[in-house]
Amino acid sequence: MSVASAIRRKTAPEIRARKGGEPIVMLTSYHAHTAALVDRHCDVILVGDSLGNVMHGFETTVPVTLEMMILQGRAVMRGSSHALVVVDMPFGSYEASKEQAFHSAVKIMKETQCGAVKLEGGARMAETVAFLSQRGIPVMGHIGLKPQSINALGSFRAQGREQGSWEPIENDAGAISQAGAFSVVIEAVAEPLARKITQAIAIPTIGIGASSACDGQVLVLEDMLGLSPRTPKFVRRYGNLGPAIEAAVESYAKDVRSRTFPGPEHVYGMKTKS
Ligand code: KIV
């Protein structure tokens, strides 16, 4: 048996084929150990540039570098074996030209061995998406709220609240789909718009704060576990690990300070002389 056939990962074409079918389950992960935990239950693991906020405490994703994405992408690949791993292209690594995007995407794919990349932008990135897709790089788009554009947007607010503002977002979705992306994340848009886009385009839509009308859902793992200091309003919590970790750390500190921390005799069964 070849190494390639020993591990069977989901592929971008398989995710593309899920349009209108069984909902796609996607979560972020940045570490080998969390990747192993989510791998069995998720179709796609996203190594999101949200690692800038979650792991590094940055206010935005703007400072995230290609090197940071590659390091965590490699960890997630080591920890998982079934899900499709998608690595985010960080701000500044793809917008200058389609050639810049190609070089950055190739570096990510060669050094992490992930199955696809994700980039933010709609119609303005369509030429780049086509360039990459035609050269063997599966691309996931990201439209609606685009966190890398925070300095131009001014705030992280929901998009397309009024029907009058829908058209550019619908055009973004159509452009990304026609350019050859295999799926598209739609972030923080109102339910009727998410539904309309999902019905209109040929590729799966993956919502985050965009309602269950999408073909799949993605959340930042630490947000849904209650581990992030600031969680977007639309995130449903499935755990509350922050307080549980703090309680465990408090017990440990108490044991150490009161000298009730178990010694090695506890483990090795050593007898102390009386
Ligand atoms: O970086 C990230 O985690 C993302 C998700 C919010 C979709 O892009």
XYZ file of C-alpha atoms and ligand atoms in Angstrom:
282
model
C 0.000 0.000 0.000
C 1.387 3.396 -0.927
C 1.664 6.188 1.629
C -0.798 8.214 -0.439
C -3.526 5.582 -0.160
C -2.948 4.933 3.563
C -4.447 8.279 4.578
C -7.624 9.369 2.882
C -8.276 13.072 3.261
C -11.315 14.906 1.931
C -10.545 16.914 -1.186
C -11.651 20.287 -2.513
C -13.650 18.675 -5.377
C -15.515 16.533 -2.809
C -16.431 19.646 -0.828
C -17.472 21.388 -4.063
C -19.757 18.424 -4.852
C -21.639 18.905 -1.540
C -23.525 21.930 -2.966
C -27.147 21.671 -1.852
C -26.462 18.328 -0.122
C -25.334 17.299 3.353
C -24.242 20.472 5.221
C -20.476 21.053 5.376
C -18.993 21.134 8.890
C -15.954 23.375 9.266
C -14.019 24.661 12.301
C -10.760 26.489 12.757
C -7.708 24.937 14.353
C -4.150 26.197 14.763
C -2.560 23.346 16.738
C -1.860 19.639 16.258
C -3.810 18.641 19.395
C -7.001 20.608 18.610
C -6.773 19.470 14.970
C -6.810 15.843 16.174
C -9.922 16.560 18.271
C -11.943 18.204 15.501
C -10.704 16.000 12.645
C -13.185 13.175 13.225
C -16.218 15.470 13.162
C -15.350 18.074 10.537
C -15.201 17.991 6.761
C -12.886 20.994 6.630
C -10.355 22.414 9.108
C -9.502 26.054 8.523
C -6.130 27.334 9.685
C -7.601 30.822 9.909
C -5.662 34.040 10.186
C -7.885 34.592 13.245
C -4.881 32.941 14.925
C -3.559 36.511 15.078
C -6.365 37.422 17.507
C -6.735 34.089 19.279
C -3.131 32.904 19.698
C -1.192 36.141 19.563
C -3.589 38.690 21.088
C -3.541 41.089 18.121
C -6.542 43.419 17.769
C -6.901 42.518 14.061
C -5.623 39.945 11.558
C -3.564 42.565 9.717
C -0.207 41.763 11.433
C -0.381 38.028 10.605
C 2.465 36.819 8.358
C 2.896 34.011 5.835
C 5.421 32.378 8.191
C 2.880 32.297 11.049
C 0.285 30.668 8.778
C 2.770 28.068 7.528
C 3.982 27.131 11.023
C 0.436 26.509 12.301
C -0.639 24.914 8.996
C 2.107 22.306 9.435
C 0.965 21.619 13.008
C -2.651 21.104 11.893
C -1.594 18.781 9.076
C 0.398 16.693 11.591
C -2.579 16.474 13.941
C -5.261 15.576 11.380
C -5.726 12.860 8.805
C -9.260 13.031 7.383
C -10.505 16.610 6.971
C -9.555 18.901 4.119
C -7.130 21.464 5.587
C -7.513 24.989 4.201
C -4.888 27.617 5.109
C -5.729 31.334 5.076
C -3.589 33.637 2.951
C -2.658 36.521 5.274
C -3.075 40.218 4.521
C -0.421 41.477 2.099
C 0.508 38.049 0.719
C -1.818 38.025 -2.321
C -3.444 41.378 -3.147
C -0.641 43.036 -5.171
C -0.946 40.748 -8.219
C -2.090 37.307 -9.283
C 1.594 36.324 -9.534
C 2.229 37.372 -5.925
C -0.814 35.325 -4.900
C 0.474 32.318 -6.850
C 3.922 32.433 -5.202
C 2.425 32.793 -1.709
C -0.111 30.008 -2.286
C 2.565 27.660 -3.667
C 4.766 28.351 -0.623
C 1.838 27.566 1.699
C 0.931 24.360 -0.149
C 4.515 23.079 -0.496
C 5.506 23.805 3.101
C 2.301 22.658 4.817
C 0.943 20.110 2.284
C -2.547 21.491 2.921
C -5.286 20.872 0.339
C -6.440 24.432 -0.384
C -6.021 28.117 0.474
C -8.540 30.819 1.386
C -8.404 34.491 0.483
C -10.646 37.475 1.202
C -12.329 39.498 -1.530
C -15.020 39.142 -4.177
C -15.098 40.657 -7.670
C -11.733 42.409 -7.177
C -10.049 39.038 -6.502
C -11.827 37.065 -9.267
C -8.910 37.249 -11.725
C -6.549 35.972 -9.012
C -8.915 33.151 -8.036
C -9.096 32.054 -11.700
C -5.279 32.252 -12.052
C -4.713 30.048 -9.001
C -7.542 27.598 -9.745
C -6.295 27.036 -13.300
C -2.817 26.253 -11.919
C -3.792 23.496 -9.492
C -4.488 25.547 -6.372
C -7.991 25.034 -4.914
C -9.283 28.367 -3.594
C -11.966 29.091 -1.008
C -13.304 32.665 -1.246
C -14.369 34.894 1.658
C -16.980 37.643 1.161
C -19.360 39.778 3.227
C -17.420 41.053 6.229
C -13.728 40.853 5.325
C -11.704 41.219 8.555
C -8.418 41.957 6.748
C -10.027 45.185 5.445
C -10.808 46.444 8.959
C -8.735 49.603 8.540
C -10.776 50.562 5.465
C -14.119 49.449 6.968
C -13.680 51.162 10.351
C -15.546 48.488 12.353
C -16.560 44.822 12.320
C -20.224 45.388 11.467
C -22.686 43.094 9.718
C -22.954 43.551 5.949
C -26.019 43.796 3.708
C -28.497 44.796 6.415
C -30.559 46.874 3.986
C -31.665 45.345 0.718
C -30.210 48.364 -1.096
C -26.699 47.231 -0.105
C -27.024 43.623 -1.314
C -25.934 44.033 -4.932
C -22.147 44.342 -4.447
C -22.133 41.292 -2.154
C -24.196 39.276 -4.652
C -21.774 40.336 -7.404
C -18.829 39.259 -5.232
C -20.379 35.819 -4.734
C -21.108 35.374 -8.459
C -17.611 36.520 -9.472
C -15.837 34.180 -7.038
C -17.981 31.232 -8.105
C -17.459 31.863 -11.825
C -13.718 32.327 -11.297
C -13.440 28.693 -10.156
C -13.379 28.820 -6.350
C -14.536 25.490 -4.855
C -16.516 27.172 -2.045
C -16.971 30.546 -0.399
C -17.190 31.748 3.211
C -19.910 34.360 3.769
C -19.301 36.330 6.956
C -21.811 38.433 8.938
C -24.560 38.954 6.367
C -28.309 38.984 6.935
C -30.206 35.697 6.461
C -32.258 36.700 3.369
C -29.112 37.742 1.515
C -27.231 34.567 2.525
C -30.198 32.516 1.292
C -30.390 34.404 -2.015
C -26.656 33.976 -2.666
C -26.748 30.283 -1.700
C -29.585 29.685 -4.169
C -27.889 31.704 -6.914
C -24.340 30.353 -7.057
C -23.019 26.958 -8.100
C -20.511 26.449 -5.257
C -21.167 25.738 -1.555
C -21.556 28.741 0.735
C -20.110 28.371 4.240
C -21.637 30.791 6.717
C -20.229 32.469 9.792
C -22.885 34.711 11.283
C -24.816 34.273 8.051
C -27.652 31.919 9.132
C -28.383 28.254 8.482
C -29.467 29.088 4.918
C -25.859 28.405 3.845
C -24.523 25.056 2.571
C -22.266 24.739 5.623
C -21.037 26.526 8.733
C -17.702 27.596 10.164
C -16.820 28.890 13.633
C -13.589 29.830 15.340
C -12.996 26.882 17.693
C -11.935 29.006 20.680
C -15.054 31.192 20.250
C -17.454 28.258 20.377
C -15.564 26.760 23.340
C -15.795 29.950 25.405
C -12.025 30.422 25.321
C -11.818 33.755 23.499
C -11.772 36.964 25.538
C -14.083 38.665 23.014
C -16.577 36.600 21.052
C -18.753 37.944 18.199
C -22.458 38.238 19.142
C -23.567 35.725 16.518
C -21.439 32.863 17.923
C -23.301 30.096 19.688
C -21.243 28.682 22.556
C -20.944 24.902 22.808
C -18.661 24.960 25.859
C -17.316 27.266 28.544
C -13.716 26.167 28.891
C -12.290 29.523 29.981
C -13.651 29.340 33.563
C -12.891 25.575 33.745
C -9.217 26.208 32.880
C -8.982 29.044 35.373
C -10.487 26.870 38.143
C -7.935 24.094 37.407
C -5.052 26.591 37.445
C -6.319 28.039 40.744
C -6.410 24.537 42.360
C -2.888 23.828 41.141
C -1.554 27.138 42.503
C -3.250 26.420 45.862
C -1.658 22.926 46.062
C 1.789 24.312 45.291
C 1.529 27.155 47.804
C 0.171 24.939 50.610
C 2.773 22.201 49.880
C -0.020 19.678 49.272
C 1.242 19.145 45.731
C 1.791 15.351 45.443
C 5.463 14.354 45.606
C 7.192 11.605 43.542
C 6.349 8.932 46.155
C 2.764 9.320 44.967
C 3.785 8.113 41.518
C 6.619 5.688 42.244
C 5.229 4.156 45.453
C 8.373 5.150 47.394
C 8.322 4.673 51.163
C 9.753 7.417 53.330
C 11.825 6.414 56.411
C 10.084 7.026 59.683
O -9.631 33.462 10.068
C -10.665 32.826 10.306
O -10.809 32.120 11.310
C -11.740 32.934 9.320
C -13.094 32.469 9.744
C -13.692 33.492 10.616
C -13.947 32.140 8.586
O -11.542 33.434 8.270
